[in-house]
XYZ file of C-alpha atoms in Angstrom:
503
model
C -13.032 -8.872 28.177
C -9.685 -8.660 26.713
C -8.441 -5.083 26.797
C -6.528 -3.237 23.922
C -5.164 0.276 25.834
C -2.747 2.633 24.365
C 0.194 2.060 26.565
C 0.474 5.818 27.679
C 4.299 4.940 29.299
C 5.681 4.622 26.054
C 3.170 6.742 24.141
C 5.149 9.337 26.463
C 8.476 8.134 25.418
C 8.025 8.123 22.071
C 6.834 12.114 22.436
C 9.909 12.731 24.643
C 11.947 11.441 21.841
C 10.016 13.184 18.721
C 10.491 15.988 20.807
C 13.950 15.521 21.392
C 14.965 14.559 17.342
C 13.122 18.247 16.592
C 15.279 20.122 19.234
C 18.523 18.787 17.632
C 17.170 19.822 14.211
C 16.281 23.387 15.583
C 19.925 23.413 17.023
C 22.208 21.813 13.781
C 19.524 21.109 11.240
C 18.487 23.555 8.520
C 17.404 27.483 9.237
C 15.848 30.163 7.251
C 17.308 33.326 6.125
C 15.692 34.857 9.344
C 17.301 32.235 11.509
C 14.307 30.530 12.620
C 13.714 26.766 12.148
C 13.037 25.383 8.454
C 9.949 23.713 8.969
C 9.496 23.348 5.130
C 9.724 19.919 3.735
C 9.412 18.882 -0.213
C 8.771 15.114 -0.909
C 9.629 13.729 -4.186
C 7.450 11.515 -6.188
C 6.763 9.510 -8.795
C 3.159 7.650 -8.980
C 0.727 10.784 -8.833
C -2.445 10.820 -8.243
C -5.859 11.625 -10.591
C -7.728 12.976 -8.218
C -7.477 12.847 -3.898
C -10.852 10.717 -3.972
C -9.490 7.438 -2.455
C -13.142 6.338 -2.138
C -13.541 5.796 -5.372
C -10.401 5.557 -7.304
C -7.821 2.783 -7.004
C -4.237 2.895 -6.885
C -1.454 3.623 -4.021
C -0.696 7.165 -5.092
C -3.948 8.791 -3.052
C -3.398 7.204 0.508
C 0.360 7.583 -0.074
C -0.625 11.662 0.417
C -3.674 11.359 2.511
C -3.642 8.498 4.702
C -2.870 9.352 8.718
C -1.742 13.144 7.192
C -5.229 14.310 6.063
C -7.355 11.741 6.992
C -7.358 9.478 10.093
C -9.164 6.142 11.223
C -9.589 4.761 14.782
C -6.345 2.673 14.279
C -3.200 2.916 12.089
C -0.356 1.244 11.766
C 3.120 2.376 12.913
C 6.217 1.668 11.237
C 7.050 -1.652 12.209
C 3.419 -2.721 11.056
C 1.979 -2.756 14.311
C -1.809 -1.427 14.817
C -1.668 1.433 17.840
C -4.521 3.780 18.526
C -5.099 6.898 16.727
C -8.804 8.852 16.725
C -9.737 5.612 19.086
C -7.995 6.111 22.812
C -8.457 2.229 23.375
C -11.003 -0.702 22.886
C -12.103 -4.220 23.668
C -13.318 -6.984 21.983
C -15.328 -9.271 24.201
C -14.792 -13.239 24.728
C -16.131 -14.455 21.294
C -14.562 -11.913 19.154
C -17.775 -10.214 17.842
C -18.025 -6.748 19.847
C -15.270 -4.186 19.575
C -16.310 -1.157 22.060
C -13.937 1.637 20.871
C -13.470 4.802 23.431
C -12.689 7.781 21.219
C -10.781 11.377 22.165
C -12.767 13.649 23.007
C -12.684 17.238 21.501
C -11.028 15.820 18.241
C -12.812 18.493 15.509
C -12.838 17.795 11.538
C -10.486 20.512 9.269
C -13.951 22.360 8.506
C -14.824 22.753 11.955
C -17.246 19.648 12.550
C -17.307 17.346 15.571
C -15.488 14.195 15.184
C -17.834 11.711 17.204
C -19.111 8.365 17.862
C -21.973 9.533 15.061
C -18.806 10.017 12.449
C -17.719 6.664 13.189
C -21.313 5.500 11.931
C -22.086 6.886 9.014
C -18.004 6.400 7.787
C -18.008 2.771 8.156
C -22.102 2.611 7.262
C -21.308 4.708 3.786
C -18.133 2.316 2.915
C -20.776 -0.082 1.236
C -22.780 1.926 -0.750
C -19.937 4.605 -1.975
C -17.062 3.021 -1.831
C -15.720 1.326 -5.802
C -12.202 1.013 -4.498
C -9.687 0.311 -2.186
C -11.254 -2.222 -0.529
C -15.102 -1.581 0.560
C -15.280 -5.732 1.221
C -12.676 -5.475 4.244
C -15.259 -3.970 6.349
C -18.146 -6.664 5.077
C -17.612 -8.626 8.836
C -19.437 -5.531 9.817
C -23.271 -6.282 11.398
C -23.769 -3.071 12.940
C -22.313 -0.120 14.516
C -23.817 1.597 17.611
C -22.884 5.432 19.025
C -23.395 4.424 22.443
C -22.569 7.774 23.541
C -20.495 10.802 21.784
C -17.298 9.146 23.016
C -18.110 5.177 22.720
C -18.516 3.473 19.426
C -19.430 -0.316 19.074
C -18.884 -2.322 16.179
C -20.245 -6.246 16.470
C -19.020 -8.273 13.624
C -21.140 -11.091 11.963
C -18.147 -13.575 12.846
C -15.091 -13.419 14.075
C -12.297 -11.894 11.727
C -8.612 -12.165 12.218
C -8.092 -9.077 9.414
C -11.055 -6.622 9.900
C -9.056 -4.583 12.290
C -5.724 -4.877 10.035
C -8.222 -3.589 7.531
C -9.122 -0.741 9.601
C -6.027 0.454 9.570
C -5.915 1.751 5.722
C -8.232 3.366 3.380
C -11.229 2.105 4.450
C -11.399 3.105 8.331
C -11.332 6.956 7.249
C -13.417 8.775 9.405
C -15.443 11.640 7.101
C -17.801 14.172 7.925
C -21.239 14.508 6.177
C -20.224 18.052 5.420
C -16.745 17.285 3.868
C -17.915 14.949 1.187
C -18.948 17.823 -0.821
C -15.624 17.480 -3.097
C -13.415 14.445 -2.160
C -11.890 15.035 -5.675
C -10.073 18.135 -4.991
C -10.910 19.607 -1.162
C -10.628 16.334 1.301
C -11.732 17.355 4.643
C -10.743 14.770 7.418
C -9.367 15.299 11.094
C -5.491 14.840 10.468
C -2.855 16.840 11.039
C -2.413 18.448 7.749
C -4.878 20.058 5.542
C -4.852 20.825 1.519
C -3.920 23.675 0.485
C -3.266 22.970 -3.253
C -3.375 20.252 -5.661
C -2.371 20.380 -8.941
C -2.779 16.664 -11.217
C 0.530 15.823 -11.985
C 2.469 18.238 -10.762
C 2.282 19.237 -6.974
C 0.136 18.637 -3.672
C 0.969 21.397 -1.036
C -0.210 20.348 2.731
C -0.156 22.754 5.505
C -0.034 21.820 9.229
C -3.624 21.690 10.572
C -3.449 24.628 13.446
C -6.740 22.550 15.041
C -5.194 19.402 15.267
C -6.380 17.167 18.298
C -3.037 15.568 18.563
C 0.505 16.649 18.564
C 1.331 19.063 16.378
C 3.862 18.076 13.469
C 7.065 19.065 13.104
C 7.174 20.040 9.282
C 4.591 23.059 9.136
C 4.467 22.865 5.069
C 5.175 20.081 3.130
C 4.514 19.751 -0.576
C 4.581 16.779 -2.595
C 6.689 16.753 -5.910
C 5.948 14.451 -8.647
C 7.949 13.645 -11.251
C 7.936 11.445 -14.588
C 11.156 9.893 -14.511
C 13.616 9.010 -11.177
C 16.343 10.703 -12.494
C 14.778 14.051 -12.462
C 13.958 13.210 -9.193
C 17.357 12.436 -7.617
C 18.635 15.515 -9.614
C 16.308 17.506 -7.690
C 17.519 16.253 -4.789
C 20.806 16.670 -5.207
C 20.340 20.589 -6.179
C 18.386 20.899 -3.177
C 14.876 21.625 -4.968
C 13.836 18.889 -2.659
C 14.409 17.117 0.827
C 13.507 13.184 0.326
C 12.507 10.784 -1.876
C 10.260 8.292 -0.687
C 10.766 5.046 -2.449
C 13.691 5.611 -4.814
C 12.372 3.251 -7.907
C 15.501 3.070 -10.009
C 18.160 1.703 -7.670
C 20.616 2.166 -10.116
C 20.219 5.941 -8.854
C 21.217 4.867 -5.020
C 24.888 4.032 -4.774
C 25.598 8.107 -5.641
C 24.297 8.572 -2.338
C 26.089 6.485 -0.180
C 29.567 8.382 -0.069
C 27.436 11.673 0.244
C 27.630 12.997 3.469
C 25.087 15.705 2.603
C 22.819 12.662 2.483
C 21.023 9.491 4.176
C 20.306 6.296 2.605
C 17.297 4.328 4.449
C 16.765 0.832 4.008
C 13.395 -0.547 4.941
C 10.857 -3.240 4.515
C 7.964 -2.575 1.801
C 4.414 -4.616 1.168
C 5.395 -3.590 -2.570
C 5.036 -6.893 -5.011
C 5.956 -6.659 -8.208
C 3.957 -9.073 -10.184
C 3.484 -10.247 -13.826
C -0.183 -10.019 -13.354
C -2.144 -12.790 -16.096
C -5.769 -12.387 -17.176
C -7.010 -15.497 -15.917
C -10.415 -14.903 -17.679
C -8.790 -13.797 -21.172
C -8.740 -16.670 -23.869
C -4.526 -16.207 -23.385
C -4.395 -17.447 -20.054
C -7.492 -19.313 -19.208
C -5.899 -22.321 -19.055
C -3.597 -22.872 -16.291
C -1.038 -24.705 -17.843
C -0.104 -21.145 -20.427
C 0.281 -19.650 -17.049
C 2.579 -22.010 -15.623
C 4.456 -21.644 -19.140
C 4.682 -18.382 -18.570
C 6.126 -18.779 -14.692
C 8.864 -21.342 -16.200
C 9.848 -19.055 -19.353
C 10.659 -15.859 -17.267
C 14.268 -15.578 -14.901
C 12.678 -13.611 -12.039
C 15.845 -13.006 -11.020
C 17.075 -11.059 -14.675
C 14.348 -9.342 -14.419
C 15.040 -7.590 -10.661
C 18.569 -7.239 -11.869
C 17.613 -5.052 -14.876
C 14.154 -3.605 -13.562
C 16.191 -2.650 -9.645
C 20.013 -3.299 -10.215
C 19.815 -6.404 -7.865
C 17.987 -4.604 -5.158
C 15.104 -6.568 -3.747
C 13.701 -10.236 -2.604
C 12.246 -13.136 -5.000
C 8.956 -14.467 -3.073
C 7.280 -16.457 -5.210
C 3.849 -15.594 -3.923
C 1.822 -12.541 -3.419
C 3.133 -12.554 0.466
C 5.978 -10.427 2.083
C 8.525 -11.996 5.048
C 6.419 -9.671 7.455
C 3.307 -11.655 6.988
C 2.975 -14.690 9.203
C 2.325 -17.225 6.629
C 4.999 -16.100 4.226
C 6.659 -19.520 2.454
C 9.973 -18.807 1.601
C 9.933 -22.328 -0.238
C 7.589 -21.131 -2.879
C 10.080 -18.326 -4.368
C 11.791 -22.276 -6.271
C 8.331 -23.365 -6.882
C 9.055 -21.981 -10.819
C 12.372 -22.379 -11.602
C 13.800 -20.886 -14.708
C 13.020 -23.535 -17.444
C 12.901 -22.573 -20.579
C 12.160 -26.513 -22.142
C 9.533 -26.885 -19.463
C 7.197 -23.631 -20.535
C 7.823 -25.218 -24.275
C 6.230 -28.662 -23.299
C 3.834 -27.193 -20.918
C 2.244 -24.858 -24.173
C 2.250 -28.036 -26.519
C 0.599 -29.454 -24.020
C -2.026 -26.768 -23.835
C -1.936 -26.791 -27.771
C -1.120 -23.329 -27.956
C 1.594 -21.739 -30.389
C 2.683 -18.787 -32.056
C 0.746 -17.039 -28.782
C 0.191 -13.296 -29.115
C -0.671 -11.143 -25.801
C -1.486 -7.914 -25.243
C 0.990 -6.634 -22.682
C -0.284 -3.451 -20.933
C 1.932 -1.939 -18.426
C 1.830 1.648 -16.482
C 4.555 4.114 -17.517
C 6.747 3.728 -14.911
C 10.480 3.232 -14.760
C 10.700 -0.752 -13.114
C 7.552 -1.550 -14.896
C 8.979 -0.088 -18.392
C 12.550 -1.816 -17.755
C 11.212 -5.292 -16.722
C 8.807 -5.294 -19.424
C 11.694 -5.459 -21.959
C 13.387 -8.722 -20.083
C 10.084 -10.449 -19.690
C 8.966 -9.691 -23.872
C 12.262 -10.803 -24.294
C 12.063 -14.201 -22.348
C 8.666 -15.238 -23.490
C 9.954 -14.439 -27.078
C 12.142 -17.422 -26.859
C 9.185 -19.947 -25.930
C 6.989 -18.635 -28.952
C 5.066 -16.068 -26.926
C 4.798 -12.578 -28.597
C 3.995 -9.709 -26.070
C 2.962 -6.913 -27.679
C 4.062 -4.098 -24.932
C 1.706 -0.482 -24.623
C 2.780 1.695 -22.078
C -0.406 3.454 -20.589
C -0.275 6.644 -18.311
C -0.584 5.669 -15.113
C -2.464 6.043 -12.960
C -5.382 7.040 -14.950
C -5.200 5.733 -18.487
C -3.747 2.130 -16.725
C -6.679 1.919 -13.831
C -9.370 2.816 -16.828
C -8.225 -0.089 -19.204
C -6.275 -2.754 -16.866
C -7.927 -2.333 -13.592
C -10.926 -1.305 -14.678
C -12.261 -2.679 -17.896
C -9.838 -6.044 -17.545
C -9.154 -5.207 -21.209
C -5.550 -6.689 -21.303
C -3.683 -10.027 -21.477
C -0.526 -9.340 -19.291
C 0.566 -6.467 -17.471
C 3.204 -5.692 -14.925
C 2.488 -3.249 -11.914
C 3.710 -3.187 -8.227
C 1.030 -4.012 -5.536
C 1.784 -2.421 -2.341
C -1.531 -2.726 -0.399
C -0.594 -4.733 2.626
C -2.361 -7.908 2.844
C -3.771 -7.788 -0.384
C -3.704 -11.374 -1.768
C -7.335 -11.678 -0.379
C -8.511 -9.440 -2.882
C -6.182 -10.435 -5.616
C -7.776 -13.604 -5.764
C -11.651 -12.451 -6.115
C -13.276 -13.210 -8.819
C -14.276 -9.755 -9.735
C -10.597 -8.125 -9.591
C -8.946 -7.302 -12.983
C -6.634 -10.935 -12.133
C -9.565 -12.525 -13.562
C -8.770 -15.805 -11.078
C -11.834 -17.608 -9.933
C -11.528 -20.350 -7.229
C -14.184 -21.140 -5.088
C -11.823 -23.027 -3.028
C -9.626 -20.258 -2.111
C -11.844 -17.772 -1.358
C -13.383 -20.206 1.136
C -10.263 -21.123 2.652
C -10.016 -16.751 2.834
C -13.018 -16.833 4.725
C -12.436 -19.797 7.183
C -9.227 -18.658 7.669
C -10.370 -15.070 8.628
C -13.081 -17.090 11.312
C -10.766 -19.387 12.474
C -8.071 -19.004 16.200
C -5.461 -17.327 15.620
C -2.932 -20.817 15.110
C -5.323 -21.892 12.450
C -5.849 -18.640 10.403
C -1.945 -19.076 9.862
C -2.123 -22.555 8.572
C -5.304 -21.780 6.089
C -3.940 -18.357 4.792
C -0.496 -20.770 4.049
C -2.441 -23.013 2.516
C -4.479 -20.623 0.414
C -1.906 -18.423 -0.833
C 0.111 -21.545 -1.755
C -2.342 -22.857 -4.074
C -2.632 -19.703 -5.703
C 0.797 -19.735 -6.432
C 0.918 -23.467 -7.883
C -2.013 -22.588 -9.966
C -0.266 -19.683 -11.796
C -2.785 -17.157 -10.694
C 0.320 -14.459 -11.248
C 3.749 -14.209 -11.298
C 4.954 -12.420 -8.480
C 8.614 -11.696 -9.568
C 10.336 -9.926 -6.496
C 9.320 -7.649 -3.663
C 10.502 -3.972 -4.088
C 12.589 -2.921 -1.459
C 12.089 0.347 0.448
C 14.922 2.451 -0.061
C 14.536 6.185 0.812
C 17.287 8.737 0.046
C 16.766 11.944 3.045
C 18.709 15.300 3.057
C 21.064 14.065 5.843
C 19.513 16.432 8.980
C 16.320 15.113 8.788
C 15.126 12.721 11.220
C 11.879 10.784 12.117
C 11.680 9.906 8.146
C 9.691 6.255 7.826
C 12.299 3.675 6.689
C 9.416 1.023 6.670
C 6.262 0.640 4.241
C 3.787 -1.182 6.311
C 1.155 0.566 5.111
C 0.319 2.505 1.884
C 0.336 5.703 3.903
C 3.754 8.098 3.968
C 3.297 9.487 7.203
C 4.745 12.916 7.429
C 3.568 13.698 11.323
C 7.071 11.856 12.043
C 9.453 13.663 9.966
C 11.459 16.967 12.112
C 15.462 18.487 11.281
């Protein structure tokens, strides 16, 4: 048996030192008028969410709130991307890779009072196939069956070995529920983290409150409420006033460099999953054929369009896969140089001209702004892009994401190891290769040397055929009243995990 334990020594540590960060922020950080501690926290943001049902609505926005804060799975990742135990206390996966025997804590309670036991961990992952329309219900299809062996013991055989199916575990689609909280995942999520909800409302504010049951350690910030905003320079004016305490993902770097010579404040610099792509209906009559796609990769400067969309600020990639993962191919950010004369032969080729698309991006700031330099590019190879800007989330998930009823469109991806699901046949991409989902699935079954190799392989014929155009990876830049500490500089995961964050 190979054994995965929580490695209680620096488990320890890392309390010690949480502990520590909140002692210096009782001592120099911020007070209230009574002198006590301000354990208050405001969070700006921009991509809101519809409703706080994850299970069923798509987008980053939900999880961003709710993942590892409300709700919790047996694993999560920390912020260098690694998976550590969370509701699980340690497991093991025996010889051929099939049974995971998870040991849970014991005494861990839901918000509304309910056990959480090796019974929740059942009927969660058992309910992900039948309920779940979004964020990712086919991660957990390696599942066979899942045993409570006792109230503290959960096993989970696989049909065949998978390389991601834990990874997977580690986002929306572990979430342990209770039967009793699924009465309204809308508005009142009930899950076993250690905040709760204490008000949403769309498009303005979600408040959290510390959960005074919590199994774990409690957090630092007692009440923390979630700003969102329509535009980023609202935002950093709010910040700078004081109305709020950090923005999480600054998305008009333009906005940054204000910040820098501001003692009152912190820049962080991190890593992000966030691709911004050009995304192509493979299966409209615009881009069926591969060769207007390829037109399309040669007619745009990737690198104009991060220099107007982000001021410079971020990484050209040339595939749907960050540095962090494994089989990231620098090589492939050249594949598609800039070449205007190519795209032009490449369409006569194809025997298209005077092409007209339908260019349907979400209303926000680098989508709006890169939008412009990309009409304006294709303009000059004989491509018209007629640009809409759609709400987002919910007018853009209804007509892009969830009708397919576009030609173009231009939205950041920030799901980590997403390009699996990209490249299904049923996503709004429209891209249908037989091939490349089977070189998903041996990859996933294969050791662990060989799942490199075929997920590099994969992901680089998905790139040569077009399938998108991933432009750049976003940065993660976060900009932090300057006493705060514990603040995630990473994005690993599409959770912004609060439990961290002390003055």
């Amino acid at each position: 048996m190979r054994a995965h334990t929580r490695r209680r020594m620096f488990a320890s540590l890392a309390t010690v030192m949480v502990a520590s960060m909140a002692l210096v922020g009782c001592t120099s950080g911020s007070t209230t008028a009574e002198g006590e501690p301000d354990t208050s926290l405001t969070v700006g943001l921009l991509a809101t969410p519809g409703n706080l049902d994850y299970t069923t609505t798509a987008g980053a926005a939900i999880p961003q709130a709710l993942l590892y804060n409300v709700y919790e799975g047996l694993v999560k990742l920390d912020n260098e991307g690694t998976i550590i135990p969370l509701l699980a206390e340690s497991w093991t996966v025996s010889d051929d890779g099939l049974v995971y025997d998870f040991l849970l804590h014991d005494g861990v309670t839901f918000s509304d009072g309910s056990p959480f036991t090796a019974e929740s961990v059942k009927f969660s992952l058992e309910r992900v196939k039948d309920n779940w329309t979004a964020n990712g219900p086919a991660y957990l299809d390696p599942i066979a069956s899942i045993e409570a062996v006792s109230a503290t013991e959960a096993r989970i055989t696989l049909s065949k070995p998978s390389n991601s199916w834990l990874f997977n575990m580690s986002g929306p689609v572990g979430t342990m529920f209770t039967e009793s909280g699924l009465a309204d995942l809308a508005s009142a999520p009930v899950g076993t983290g250690p905040y709760t909800v204490s008000s949403f409302k769309t498009g303005d504010s979600l408040v959290l409150a510390a959960n005074a049951d919590y199994w774990g350690e409690a957090p630092y910030m007692t009440d923390v409420t979630l700003r969102y905003f329509t535009d980023a320079t609202a935002q950093t004016n709010a910040l700078l006033s004081g109305d709020i305490n950090l923005i999480s993902g600054i998305s008009q770097f333009q906005l940054v460099d204000q910040f820098k010579s501001n003692t009152d404040f912190q820049v962080l610099e991190g890593a992000s999953t966030g691709e911004v792509t050009l995304s192509m209906n493979n299966a409209s009559d615009a881009f069926s054929d591969v060769r207007v796609r390829q037109a399309v990769m040669y007619a745009i400067d990737r690198q104009a369009v991060m220099d107007t969309a982000n001021s410079g600020y971020g990484l050209l990639i040339g595939s749907m896969v960050p540095p962090t993962d494994p089989w990231y191919d620098e090589s492939l950010a050249d594949l598609y140089p800039y070449d205007p004369d190519q795209a032009t032969e490449l369409l006569a080729e194809a025997g298209v001209s005077d092409l007209t698309v339908a260019f349907k991006i979400p209303n926000l700031p680098y989508a709006v702004a890169g939008a412009q330099v990309v009409k304006d590019q294709l303009a000059k190879v004989g491509i018209t892009a007629n640009v809409t800007a759609l709400e987002f989330p919910a007018v853009w998930l209804d007509e892009v994401f969830s009708n397919h009823d576009y030609d173009m469109s231009l939205i950041m991806h920030s799901e980590p190891r997403d390009v699996t699901a990209f490249a299904a046949p049923t996503y709004y991409a429209g891209y249908d290769s037989p091939a490349v989902m089977a070189k998903f699935a041996e990859a996933d079954a294969a050791d662990a040397t060989t799942y490199i190799e075929l997920m590099k392989e994969a992901t680089t014929t998905m790139a040569e055929e077009a399938t998108a155009d991933w432009l750049y990876l976003q940065p993660a830049i976060s900009l932090a009243d300057a006493d705060l500490v514990g603040v995630p500089k990473n994005t690993p995961s599409l959770a912004l995990d609060l439990s961290t964050i002390a003055r």
